[in-house]
PDB file of C-alpha atoms in Angstrom:
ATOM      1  CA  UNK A   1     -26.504-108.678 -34.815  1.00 66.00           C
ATOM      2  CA  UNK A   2     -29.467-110.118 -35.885  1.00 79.00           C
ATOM      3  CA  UNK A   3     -29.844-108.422 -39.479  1.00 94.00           C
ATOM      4  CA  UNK A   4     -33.308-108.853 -41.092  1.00 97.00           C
ATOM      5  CA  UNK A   5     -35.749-111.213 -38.999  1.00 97.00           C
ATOM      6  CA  UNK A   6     -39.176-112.469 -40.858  1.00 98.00           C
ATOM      7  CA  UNK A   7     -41.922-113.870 -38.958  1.00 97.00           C
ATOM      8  CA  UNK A   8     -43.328-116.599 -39.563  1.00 97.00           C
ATOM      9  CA  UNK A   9     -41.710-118.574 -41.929  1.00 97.00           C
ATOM     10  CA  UNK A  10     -44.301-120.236 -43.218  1.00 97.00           C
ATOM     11  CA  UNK A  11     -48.245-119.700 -43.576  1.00 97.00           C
ATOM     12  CA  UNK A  12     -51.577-121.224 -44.590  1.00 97.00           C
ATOM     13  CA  UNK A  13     -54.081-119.088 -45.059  1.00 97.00           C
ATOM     14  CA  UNK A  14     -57.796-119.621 -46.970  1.00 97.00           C
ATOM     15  CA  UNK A  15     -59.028-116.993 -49.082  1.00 98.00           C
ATOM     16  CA  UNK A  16     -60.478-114.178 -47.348  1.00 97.00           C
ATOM     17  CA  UNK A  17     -58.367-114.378 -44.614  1.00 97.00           C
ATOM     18  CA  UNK A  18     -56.130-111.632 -43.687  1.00 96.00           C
ATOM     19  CA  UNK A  19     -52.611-111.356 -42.116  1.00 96.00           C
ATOM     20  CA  UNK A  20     -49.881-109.714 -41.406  1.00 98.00           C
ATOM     21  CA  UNK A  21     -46.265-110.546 -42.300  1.00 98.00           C
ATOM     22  CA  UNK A  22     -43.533-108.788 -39.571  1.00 98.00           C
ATOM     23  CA  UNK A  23     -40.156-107.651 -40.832  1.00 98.00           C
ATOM     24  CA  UNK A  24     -38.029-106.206 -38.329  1.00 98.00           C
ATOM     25  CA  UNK A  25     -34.172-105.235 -38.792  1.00 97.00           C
ATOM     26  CA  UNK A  26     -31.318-103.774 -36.089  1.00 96.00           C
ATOM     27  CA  UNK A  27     -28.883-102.347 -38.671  1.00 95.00           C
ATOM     28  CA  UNK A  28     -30.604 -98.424 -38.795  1.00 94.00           C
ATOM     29  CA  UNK A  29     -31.125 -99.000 -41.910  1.00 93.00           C
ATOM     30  CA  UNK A  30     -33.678 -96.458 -43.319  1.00 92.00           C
ATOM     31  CA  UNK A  31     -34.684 -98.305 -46.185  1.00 91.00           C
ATOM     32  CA  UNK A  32     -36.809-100.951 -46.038  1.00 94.00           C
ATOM     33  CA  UNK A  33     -38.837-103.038 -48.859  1.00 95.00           C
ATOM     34  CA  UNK A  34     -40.800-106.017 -49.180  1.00 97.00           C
ATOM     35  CA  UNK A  35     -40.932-108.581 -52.425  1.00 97.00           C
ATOM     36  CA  UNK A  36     -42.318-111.065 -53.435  1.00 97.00           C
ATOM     37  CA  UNK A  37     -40.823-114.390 -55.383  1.00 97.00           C
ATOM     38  CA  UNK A  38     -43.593-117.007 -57.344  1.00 94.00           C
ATOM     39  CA  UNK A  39     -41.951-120.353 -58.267  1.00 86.00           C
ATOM     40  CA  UNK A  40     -38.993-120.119 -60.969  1.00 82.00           C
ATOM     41  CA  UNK A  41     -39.576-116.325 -61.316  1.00 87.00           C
ATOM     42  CA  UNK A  42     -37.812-113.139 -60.555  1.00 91.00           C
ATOM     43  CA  UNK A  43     -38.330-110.359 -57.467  1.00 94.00           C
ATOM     44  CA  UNK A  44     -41.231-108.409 -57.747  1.00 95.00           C
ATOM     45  CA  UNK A  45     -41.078-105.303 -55.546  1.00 93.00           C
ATOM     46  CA  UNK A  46     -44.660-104.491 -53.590  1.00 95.00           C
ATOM     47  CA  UNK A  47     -43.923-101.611 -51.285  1.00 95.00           C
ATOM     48  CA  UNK A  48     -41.098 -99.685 -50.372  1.00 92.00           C
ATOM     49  CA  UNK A  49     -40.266 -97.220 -47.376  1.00 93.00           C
ATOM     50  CA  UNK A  50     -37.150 -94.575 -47.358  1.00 89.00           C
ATOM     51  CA  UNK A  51     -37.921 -94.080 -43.603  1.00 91.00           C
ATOM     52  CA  UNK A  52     -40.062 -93.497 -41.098  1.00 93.00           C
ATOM     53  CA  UNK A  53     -43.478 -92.367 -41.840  1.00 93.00           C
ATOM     54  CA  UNK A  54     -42.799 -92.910 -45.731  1.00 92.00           C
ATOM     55  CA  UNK A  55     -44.048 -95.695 -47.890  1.00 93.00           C
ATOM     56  CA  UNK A  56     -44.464 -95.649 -51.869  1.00 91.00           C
ATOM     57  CA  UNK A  57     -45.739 -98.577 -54.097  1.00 91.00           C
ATOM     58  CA  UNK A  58     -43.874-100.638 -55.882  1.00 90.00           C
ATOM     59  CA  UNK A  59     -44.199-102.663 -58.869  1.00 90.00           C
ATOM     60  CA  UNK A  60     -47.264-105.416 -57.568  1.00 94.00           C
ATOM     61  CA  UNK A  61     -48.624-103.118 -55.069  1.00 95.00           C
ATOM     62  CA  UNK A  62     -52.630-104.265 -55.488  1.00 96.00           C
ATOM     63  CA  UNK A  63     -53.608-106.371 -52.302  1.00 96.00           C
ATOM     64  CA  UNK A  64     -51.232-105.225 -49.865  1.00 97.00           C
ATOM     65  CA  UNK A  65     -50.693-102.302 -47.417  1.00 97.00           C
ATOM     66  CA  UNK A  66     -47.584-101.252 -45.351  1.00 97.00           C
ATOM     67  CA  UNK A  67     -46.746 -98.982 -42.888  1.00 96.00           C
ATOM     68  CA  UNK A  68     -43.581 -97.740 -41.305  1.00 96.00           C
ATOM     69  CA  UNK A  69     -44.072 -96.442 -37.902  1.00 96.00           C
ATOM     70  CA  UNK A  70     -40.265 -96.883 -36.542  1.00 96.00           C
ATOM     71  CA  UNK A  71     -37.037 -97.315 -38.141  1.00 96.00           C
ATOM     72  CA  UNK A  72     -36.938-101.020 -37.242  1.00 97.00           C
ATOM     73  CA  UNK A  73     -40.408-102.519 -38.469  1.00 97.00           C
ATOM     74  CA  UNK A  74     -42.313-102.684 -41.630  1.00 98.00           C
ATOM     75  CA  UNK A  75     -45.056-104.767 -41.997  1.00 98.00           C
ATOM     76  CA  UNK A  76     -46.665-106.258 -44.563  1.00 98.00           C
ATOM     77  CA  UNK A  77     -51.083-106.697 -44.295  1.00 98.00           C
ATOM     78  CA  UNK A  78     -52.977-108.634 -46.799  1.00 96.00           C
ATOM     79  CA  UNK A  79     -56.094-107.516 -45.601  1.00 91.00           C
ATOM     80  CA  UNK A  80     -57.813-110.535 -48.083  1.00 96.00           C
ATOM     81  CA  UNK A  81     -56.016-113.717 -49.302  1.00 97.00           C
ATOM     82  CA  UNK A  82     -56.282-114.431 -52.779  1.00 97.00           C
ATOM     83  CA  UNK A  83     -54.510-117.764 -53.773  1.00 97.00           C
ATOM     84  CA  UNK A  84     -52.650-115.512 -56.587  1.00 96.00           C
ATOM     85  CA  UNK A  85     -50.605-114.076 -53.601  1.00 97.00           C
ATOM     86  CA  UNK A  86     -48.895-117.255 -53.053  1.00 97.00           C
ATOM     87  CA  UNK A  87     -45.693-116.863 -53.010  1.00 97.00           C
ATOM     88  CA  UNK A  88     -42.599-116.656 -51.283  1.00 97.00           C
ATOM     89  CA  UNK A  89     -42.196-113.142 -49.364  1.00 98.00           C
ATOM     90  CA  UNK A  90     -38.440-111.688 -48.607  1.00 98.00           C
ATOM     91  CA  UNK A  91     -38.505-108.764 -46.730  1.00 97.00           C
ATOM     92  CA  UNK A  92     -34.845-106.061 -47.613  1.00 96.00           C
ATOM     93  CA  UNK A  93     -33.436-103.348 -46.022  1.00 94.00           C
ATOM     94  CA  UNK A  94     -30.180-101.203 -46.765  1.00 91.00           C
ATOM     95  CA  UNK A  95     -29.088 -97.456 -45.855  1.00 88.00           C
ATOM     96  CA  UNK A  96     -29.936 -94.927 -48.414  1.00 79.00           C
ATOM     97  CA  UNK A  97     -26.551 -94.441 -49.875  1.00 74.00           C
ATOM     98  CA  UNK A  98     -25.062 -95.441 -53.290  1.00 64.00           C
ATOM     99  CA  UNK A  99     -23.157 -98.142 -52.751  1.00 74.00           C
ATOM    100  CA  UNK A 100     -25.125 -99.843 -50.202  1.00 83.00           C
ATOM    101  CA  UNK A 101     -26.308-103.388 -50.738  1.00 88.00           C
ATOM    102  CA  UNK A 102     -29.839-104.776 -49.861  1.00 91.00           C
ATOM    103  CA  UNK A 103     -29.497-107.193 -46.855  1.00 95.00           C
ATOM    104  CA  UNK A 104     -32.635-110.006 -47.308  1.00 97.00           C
ATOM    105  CA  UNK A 105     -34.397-111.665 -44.733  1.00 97.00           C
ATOM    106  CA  UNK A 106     -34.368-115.341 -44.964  1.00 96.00           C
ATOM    107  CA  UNK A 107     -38.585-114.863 -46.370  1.00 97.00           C
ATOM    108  CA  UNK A 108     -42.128-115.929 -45.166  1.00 97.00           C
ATOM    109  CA  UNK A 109     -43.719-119.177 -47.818  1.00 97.00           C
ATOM    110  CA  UNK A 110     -47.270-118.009 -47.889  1.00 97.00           C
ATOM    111  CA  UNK A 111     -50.181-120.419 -49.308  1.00 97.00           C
ATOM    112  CA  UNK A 112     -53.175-119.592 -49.812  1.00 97.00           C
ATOM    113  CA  UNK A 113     -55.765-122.068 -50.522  1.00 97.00           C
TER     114      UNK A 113
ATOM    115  CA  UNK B   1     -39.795-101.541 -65.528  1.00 73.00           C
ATOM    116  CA  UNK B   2     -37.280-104.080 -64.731  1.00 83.00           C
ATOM    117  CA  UNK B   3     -34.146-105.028 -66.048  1.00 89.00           C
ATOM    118  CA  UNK B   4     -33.840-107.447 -68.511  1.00 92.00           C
ATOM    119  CA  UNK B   5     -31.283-110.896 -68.097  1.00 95.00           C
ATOM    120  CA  UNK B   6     -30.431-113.263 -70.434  1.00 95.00           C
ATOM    121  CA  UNK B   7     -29.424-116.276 -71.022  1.00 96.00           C
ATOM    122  CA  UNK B   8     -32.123-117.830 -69.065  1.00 95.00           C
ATOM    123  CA  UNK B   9     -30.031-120.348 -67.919  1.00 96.00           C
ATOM    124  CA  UNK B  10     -26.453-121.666 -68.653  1.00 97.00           C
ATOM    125  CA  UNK B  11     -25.497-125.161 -67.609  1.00 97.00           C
ATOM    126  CA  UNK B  12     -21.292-125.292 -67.167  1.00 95.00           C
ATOM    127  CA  UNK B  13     -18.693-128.044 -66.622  1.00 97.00           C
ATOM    128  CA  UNK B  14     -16.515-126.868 -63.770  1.00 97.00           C
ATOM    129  CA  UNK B  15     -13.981-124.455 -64.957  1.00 96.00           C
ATOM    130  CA  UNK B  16     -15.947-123.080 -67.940  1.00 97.00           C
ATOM    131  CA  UNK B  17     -16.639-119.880 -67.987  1.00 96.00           C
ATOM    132  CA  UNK B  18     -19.606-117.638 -68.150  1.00 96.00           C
ATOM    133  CA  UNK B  19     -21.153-114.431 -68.883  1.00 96.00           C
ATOM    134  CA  UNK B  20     -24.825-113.368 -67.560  1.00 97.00           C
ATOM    135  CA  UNK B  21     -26.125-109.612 -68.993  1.00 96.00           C
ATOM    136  CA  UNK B  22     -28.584-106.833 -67.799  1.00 94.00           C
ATOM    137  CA  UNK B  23     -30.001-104.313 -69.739  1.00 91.00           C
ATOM    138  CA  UNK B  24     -32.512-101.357 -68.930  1.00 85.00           C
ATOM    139  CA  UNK B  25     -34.631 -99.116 -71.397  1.00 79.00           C
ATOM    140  CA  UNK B  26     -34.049 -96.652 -68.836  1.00 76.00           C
ATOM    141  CA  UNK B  27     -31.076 -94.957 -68.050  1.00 71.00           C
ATOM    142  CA  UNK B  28     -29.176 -96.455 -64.409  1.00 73.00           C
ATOM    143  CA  UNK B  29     -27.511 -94.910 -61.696  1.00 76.00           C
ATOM    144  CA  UNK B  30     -26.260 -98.410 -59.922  1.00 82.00           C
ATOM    145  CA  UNK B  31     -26.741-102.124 -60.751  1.00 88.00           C
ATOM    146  CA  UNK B  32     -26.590-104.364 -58.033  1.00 90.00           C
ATOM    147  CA  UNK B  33     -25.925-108.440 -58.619  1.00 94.00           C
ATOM    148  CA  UNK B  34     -26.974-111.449 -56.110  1.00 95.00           C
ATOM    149  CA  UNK B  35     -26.717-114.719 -56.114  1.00 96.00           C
ATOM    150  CA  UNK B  36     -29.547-116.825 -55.055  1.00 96.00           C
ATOM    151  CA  UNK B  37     -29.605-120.683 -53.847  1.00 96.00           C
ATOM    152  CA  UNK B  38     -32.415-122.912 -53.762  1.00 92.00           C
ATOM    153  CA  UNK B  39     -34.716-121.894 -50.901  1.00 91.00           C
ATOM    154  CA  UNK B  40     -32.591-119.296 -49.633  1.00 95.00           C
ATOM    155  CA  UNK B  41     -32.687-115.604 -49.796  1.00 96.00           C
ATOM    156  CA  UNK B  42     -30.191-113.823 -52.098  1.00 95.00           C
ATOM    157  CA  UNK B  43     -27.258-112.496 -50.961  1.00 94.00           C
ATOM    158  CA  UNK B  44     -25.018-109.887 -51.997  1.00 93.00           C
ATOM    159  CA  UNK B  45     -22.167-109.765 -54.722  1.00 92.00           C
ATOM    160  CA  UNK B  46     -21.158-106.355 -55.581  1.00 89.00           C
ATOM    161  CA  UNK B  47     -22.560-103.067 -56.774  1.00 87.00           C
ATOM    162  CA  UNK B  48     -21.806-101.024 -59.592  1.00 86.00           C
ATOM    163  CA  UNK B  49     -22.409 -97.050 -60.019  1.00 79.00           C
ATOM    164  CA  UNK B  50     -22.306 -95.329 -62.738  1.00 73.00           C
ATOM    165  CA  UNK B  51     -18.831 -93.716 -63.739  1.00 68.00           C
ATOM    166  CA  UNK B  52     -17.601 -96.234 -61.193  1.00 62.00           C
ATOM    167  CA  UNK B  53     -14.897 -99.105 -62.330  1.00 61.00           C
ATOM    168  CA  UNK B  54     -15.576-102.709 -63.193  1.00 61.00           C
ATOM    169  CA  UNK B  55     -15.934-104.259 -59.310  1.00 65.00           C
ATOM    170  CA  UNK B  56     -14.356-107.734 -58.584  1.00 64.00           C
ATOM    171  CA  UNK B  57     -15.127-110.762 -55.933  1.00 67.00           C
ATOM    172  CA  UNK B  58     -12.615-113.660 -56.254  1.00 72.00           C
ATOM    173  CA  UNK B  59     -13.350-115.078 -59.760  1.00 83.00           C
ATOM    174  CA  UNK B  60     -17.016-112.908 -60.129  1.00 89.00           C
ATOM    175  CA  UNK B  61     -16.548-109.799 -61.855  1.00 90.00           C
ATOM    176  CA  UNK B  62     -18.958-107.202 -63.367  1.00 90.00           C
ATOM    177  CA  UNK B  63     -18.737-104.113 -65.464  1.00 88.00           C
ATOM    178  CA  UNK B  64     -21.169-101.259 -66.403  1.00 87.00           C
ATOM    179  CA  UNK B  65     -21.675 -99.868 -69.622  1.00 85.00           C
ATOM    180  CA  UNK B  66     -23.241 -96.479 -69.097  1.00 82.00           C
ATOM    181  CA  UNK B  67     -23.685 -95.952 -72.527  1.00 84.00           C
ATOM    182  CA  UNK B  68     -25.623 -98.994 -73.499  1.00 85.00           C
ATOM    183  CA  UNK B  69     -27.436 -99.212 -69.825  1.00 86.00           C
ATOM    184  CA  UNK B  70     -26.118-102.384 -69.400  1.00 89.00           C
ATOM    185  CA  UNK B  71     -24.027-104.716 -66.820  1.00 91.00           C
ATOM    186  CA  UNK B  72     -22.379-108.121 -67.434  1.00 93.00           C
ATOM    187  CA  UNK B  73     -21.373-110.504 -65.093  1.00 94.00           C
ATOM    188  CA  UNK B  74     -18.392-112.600 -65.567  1.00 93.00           C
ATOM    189  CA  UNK B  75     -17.770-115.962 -64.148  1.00 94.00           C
ATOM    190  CA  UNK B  76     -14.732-116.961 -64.460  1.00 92.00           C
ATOM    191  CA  UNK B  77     -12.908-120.882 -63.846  1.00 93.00           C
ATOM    192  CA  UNK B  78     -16.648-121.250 -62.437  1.00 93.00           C
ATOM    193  CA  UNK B  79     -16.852-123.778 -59.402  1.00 94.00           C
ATOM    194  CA  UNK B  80     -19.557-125.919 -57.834  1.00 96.00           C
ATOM    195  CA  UNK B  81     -20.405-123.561 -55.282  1.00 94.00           C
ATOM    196  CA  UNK B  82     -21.340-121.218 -58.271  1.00 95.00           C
ATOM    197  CA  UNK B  83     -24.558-122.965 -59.023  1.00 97.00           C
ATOM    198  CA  UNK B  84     -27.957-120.915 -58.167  1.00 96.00           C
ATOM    199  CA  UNK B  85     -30.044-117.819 -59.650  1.00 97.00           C
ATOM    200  CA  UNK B  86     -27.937-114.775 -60.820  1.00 97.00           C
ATOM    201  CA  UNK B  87     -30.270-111.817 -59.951  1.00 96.00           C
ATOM    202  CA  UNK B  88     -29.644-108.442 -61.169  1.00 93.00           C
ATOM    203  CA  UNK B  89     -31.076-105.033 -59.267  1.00 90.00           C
ATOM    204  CA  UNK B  90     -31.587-101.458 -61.213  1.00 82.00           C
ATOM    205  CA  UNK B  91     -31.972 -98.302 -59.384  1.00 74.00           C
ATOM    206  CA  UNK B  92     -32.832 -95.453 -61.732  1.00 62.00           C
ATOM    207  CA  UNK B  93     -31.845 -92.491 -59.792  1.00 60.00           C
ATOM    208  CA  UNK B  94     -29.966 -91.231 -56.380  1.00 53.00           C
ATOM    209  CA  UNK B  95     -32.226 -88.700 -54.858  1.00 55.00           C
ATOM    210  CA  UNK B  96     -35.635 -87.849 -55.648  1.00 55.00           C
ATOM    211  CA  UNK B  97     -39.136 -90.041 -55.253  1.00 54.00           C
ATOM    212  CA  UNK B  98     -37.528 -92.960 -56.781  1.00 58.00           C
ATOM    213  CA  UNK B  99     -34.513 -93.484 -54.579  1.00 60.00           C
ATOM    214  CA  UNK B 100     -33.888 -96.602 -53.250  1.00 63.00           C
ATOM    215  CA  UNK B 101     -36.548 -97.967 -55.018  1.00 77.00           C
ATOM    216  CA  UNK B 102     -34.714-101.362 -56.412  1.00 84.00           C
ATOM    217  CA  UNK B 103     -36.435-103.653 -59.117  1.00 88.00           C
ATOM    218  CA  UNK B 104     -34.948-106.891 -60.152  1.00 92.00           C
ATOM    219  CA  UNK B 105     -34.585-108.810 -63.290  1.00 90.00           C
ATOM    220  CA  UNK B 106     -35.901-112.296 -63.896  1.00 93.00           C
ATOM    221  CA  UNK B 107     -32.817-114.156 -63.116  1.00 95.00           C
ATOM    222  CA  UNK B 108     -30.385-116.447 -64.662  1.00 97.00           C
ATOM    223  CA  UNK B 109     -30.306-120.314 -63.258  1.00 96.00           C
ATOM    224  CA  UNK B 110     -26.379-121.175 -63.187  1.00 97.00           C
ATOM    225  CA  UNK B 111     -26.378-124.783 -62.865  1.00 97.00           C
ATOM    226  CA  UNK B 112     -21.748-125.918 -62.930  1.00 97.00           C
ATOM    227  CA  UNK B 113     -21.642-129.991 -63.447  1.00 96.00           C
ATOM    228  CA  UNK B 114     -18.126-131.907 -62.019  1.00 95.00           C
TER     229      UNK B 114
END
């Protein structure tokens, strides 16, 4: 049981460029959501999905899209680096239930010169 | 809006004690608490729902006052191992167009000294 896999773990990327970070998880969860983490700081959630075919914003949503075609993936495009979206990127998922915890993926360090 | 934490930071002597808190203008239907160490991804320490007891996990406790939309975490006899970022998670409501949507708090750095 694998959990919550992020690819890659790291990146360089110049401004301009685009990207896209993978999340993938093998727990059914239907809940899936992607933060980010700047140096010394707190998470800041970007985009959320409740399940397939459904994605809302979150609370830093400029710069970044998502989709959620299956249960299992939900990836994260920045469709034009900015060095403001360095950062460190955890991908979460849980079931949508109240007393289920958020299971983290071990997160994608993104610089972005 | 995200929850609020303070302290900060604490800095402990190994079997002091501590007590991290979480507040919310808004009014919460669960507050979730994880534990975060340095370049790692934070991991899971209990949940608590509202009308739901104070939760427990070895010498970590929380509770949840409804009331005051607020959780505390208590550390008790802290050990080394206890050192890291203390992150707490607000969801606002079950159901509806905000469910499962989970913001987090800025953290509190829990640094225990031998």
């Amino acid at each position: 049981n694998a959990g919550v896999t992020q690819t890659p773990k790291f990146q360089v990327l110049k401004t301009g460029q685009s990207m896209t970070l993978q999340c993938a998880q093998d727990m059914n969860h239907e809940y899936m959501s992607w933060y980010r983490q700047d140096p010394g700081m707190g998470l800041r959630l970007i985009h959320y999905s409740v399940g397939a075919g459904i994605t809302d914003q979150g609370e830093v949503p400029n710069g970044y899209n998502v989709s959620r075609s299956t249960t299992e993936d939900f990836p994260l495009r920045l469709l034009s680096a900015a060095p403001s979206q360095t950062s460190v990127y955890f991908c979460a998922s849980r079931r949508v239930s109240y007393n289920s915890p958020l299971h983290f993926g071990n997160g994608t360090r993104l610089t972005v010169t | 809006q995200q929850p609020v934490q303070s302290p900060q930071a604490v800095i402990l002597r190994e079997g002091e004690d501590a007590v991290i808190n979480c507040s919310s203008s808004k009014a919460l239907y669960s507050v979730h608490w994880y534990r975060q160490k340095h370049g790692e991804a934070p991991v899971f320490l209990m949940i608590l729902l509202k009308g739901g007891e104070q939760k427990g996990h070895e010498k970590i406790s929380a509770s949840f006052n409804e009331k005051k939309q607020q959780s505390s975490l208590y550390l008790t006899a802290s050990q080394l191992s206890y050192s890291g970022t203390y992150f707490c998670g607000k969801e606002i409501e079950e159901g509806g167009t905000n469910a499962g949507k989970s913001t987090f708090g800025d953290g509190t750095t829990l640094t225990v000294k031998p």
